[in-house]
């Protein structure tokens, strides 16, 4: 028999079923948690990032906020005690780009850029019957839909081909205003002149901030409400690789000399927080791995102690040290292999369970929709190597001790 | 100087078990054992018989002195060489049977061949044949714990013969057997000894069995007295 060590190892696994089960369980619990925790948390993070990225342009070009920046204190003084909305209105008026066509020509050849769309965004009041709500109104062109995928969130009607008399609002806002498709609302912006608009679409993003406070209109309507004629308040840009947004923003800044921000800068705190969180997850994983390793080691020490006589017998028949080592190590590797797959299955079940729990309880911290939880592949792969590596590490010392036993001593033990 | 007939040569072998009260178990042993000899080792309890067998079987290191196998000095061998030599050239039958409890009688007998990594389809046939000779023709697939002490000792004997070693060390192999079975085993050893020129060194308490050997070595207090 060429690999008699494996023959013996498998027999021992079968004969010492109790120990085998303990080791397998230790590994599978470790693996399940190692995969489960990051999968849940990273799904949340991915979801958060996806929502963040998809709720605003990757990059936004605005005019330098000179007026506002230099007159900040003056503004603050002037509007002391008044609400933020007013300050925002002032801000809106100052944030204007006159020659959006020229700027688009300037940057459209940048390699990373996928889509460009000017917009007119500012505060407005929507009135319907006795209800009124302050909202952020955004005047868009069809190209906008390439930059922010609003269409996927549409629950009723359309967002394409908005005429100057159309408006699209969020579900929550629609409920609050008690309007539905085809109904009209009155919009008043900085211009002060009310415009009657027809609700042609309703969306539900799951992000509370959007569903309650965002409305879309035709760019021309937006410009009219904000009283900015043919100017725009900004230009949105979509890039090919969202994690290159910072670099691309730099490029646009140098080309145009305008005030450019990327989603990464805007959400720097969230991104930093997430990275810190990933570190904590790694640390937790390390703790789990160590505790699993400890229990595996102790089981193996017992196993080797219980088997020392047989080790002596095998040696008296000419089994070499390395064969004894292989007999014990291969048990560890095989059991952790089994443990890994049980753990993977466990992680999957736990993720499903958690997802169901959240769904039944309704809402989460950031949104009204439960994110789609997936097994995190990177951690699943990591857990595989963890489990094999840990069990080898945990059993190598006892196995080595077994191999080093002197035949006579082992037999007499 | 190397004589083709000499299997084992012991020069001034001493074995001391260290400890709070060290035991000098073997004292200045000088001994030559030829190929094909059939030797009985006798002596009172605690005289050092098992110690001598362990040393000869390369299971235990000597404290001083030289042990030659086929003219080669064994203290220079590393663990691996000793293991290979034990596997190919030595069959060991212990005082207690020392079988592997997780394996069947047949598997226990086959184990030395497995360890040798022999791939030969007639192996199993040979193992069954030996088991049949020692009277266990109907116990191939039974595990040791379902068998009597005498039956287990016979499995251990079959196992020692499996790899056709050049020497078999047996430490009171028939102590646990009834007189008739003990005699049969003894006759079997003699038969194999005659047919295959296999060397046998057997520790026994029974004078009647010792009388059947070519030579009797008597040990008292760690020294060969005869
Ligand atoms: N591992 C050991 N450590 C310390 N002393 C030992 C050890 N093994 C044997 N001895 C001692 O060495 C001496 C020889 O023991 P050994 O087992 O060789 O005797 P024996 O002739 O085989 O006896 P028996 O007939 O009872 O089997 C005894 O005094 C024994 O106590
Ligand atoms: Mg003894």
Short mmCIF file of C-alpha atoms in Angstrom, two decimals, chain A residues 1-5 7-8 11-12 15-16 307 309-310 313-323 407-408 411, chain B residues 54 59-60 79-80 83-84 86-87 94 98-104 107 111-115 117-119 143 159:
data_model
loop_
_atom_site.label_atom_id
_atom_site.label_comp_id
_atom_site.label_asym_id
_atom_site.label_seq_id
_atom_site.Cartn_x
_atom_site.Cartn_y
_atom_site.Cartn_z
CA UNK A 1 0.00 0.00 0.00
CA UNK A 2 1.60 3.18 -1.16
CA UNK A 3 -0.16 5.60 1.24
CA UNK A 4 -0.79 3.44 4.25
CA UNK A 5 -0.67 6.59 6.41
CA UNK A 7 -5.45 4.27 5.42
CA UNK A 8 -4.57 4.46 9.11
CA UNK A 11 -9.52 4.42 10.26
CA UNK A 12 -8.65 6.57 13.25
CA UNK A 15 -12.78 4.84 15.23
CA UNK A 16 -12.44 8.05 17.27
CA UNK A 307 -2.62 6.77 20.70
CA UNK A 309 0.99 2.97 22.47
CA UNK A 310 -0.14 2.40 18.92
CA UNK A 313 3.66 -0.43 17.80
CA UNK A 314 3.73 1.17 14.36
CA UNK A 315 7.28 2.29 14.94
CA UNK A 316 8.38 -1.15 16.08
CA UNK A 317 7.13 -2.37 12.73
CA UNK A 318 9.23 0.23 10.96
CA UNK A 319 6.90 3.20 10.52
CA UNK A 320 9.06 6.28 10.03
CA UNK A 321 8.70 9.49 12.00
CA UNK A 322 7.36 11.38 9.03
CA UNK A 323 4.71 8.71 8.47
CA UNK A 407 9.18 3.05 20.33
CA UNK A 408 9.84 1.41 23.70
CA UNK A 411 4.74 1.01 24.07
CA UNK B 54 14.50 -4.26 22.84
CA UNK B 59 13.73 -0.35 19.70
CA UNK B 60 15.90 1.06 22.45
CA UNK B 79 16.06 6.91 12.81
CA UNK B 80 14.96 6.36 9.25
CA UNK B 83 12.93 2.09 10.89
CA UNK B 84 13.58 0.60 7.45
CA UNK B 86 13.05 -2.96 11.58
CA UNK B 87 10.46 -3.14 8.88
CA UNK B 94 6.00 -8.58 22.55
CA UNK B 98 0.22 -5.07 21.23
CA UNK B 99 -2.12 -5.14 18.28
CA UNK B 100 -3.78 -2.10 16.72
CA UNK B 101 -7.34 -2.19 18.12
CA UNK B 102 -8.95 -0.27 15.24
CA UNK B 103 -7.88 -2.82 12.66
CA UNK B 104 -9.04 -6.36 11.89
CA UNK B 107 -5.19 -5.76 8.61
CA UNK B 111 0.43 -3.75 8.50
CA UNK B 112 4.19 -4.47 8.19
CA UNK B 113 3.69 -4.94 4.45
CA UNK B 114 1.67 -1.71 4.25
CA UNK B 115 4.46 0.11 6.03
CA UNK B 117 4.66 0.11 0.86
CA UNK B 118 4.68 -3.23 -0.90
CA UNK B 119 2.21 -3.42 -3.74
CA UNK B 143 -11.03 -7.00 15.59
CA UNK B 159 2.26 -10.18 11.96
#
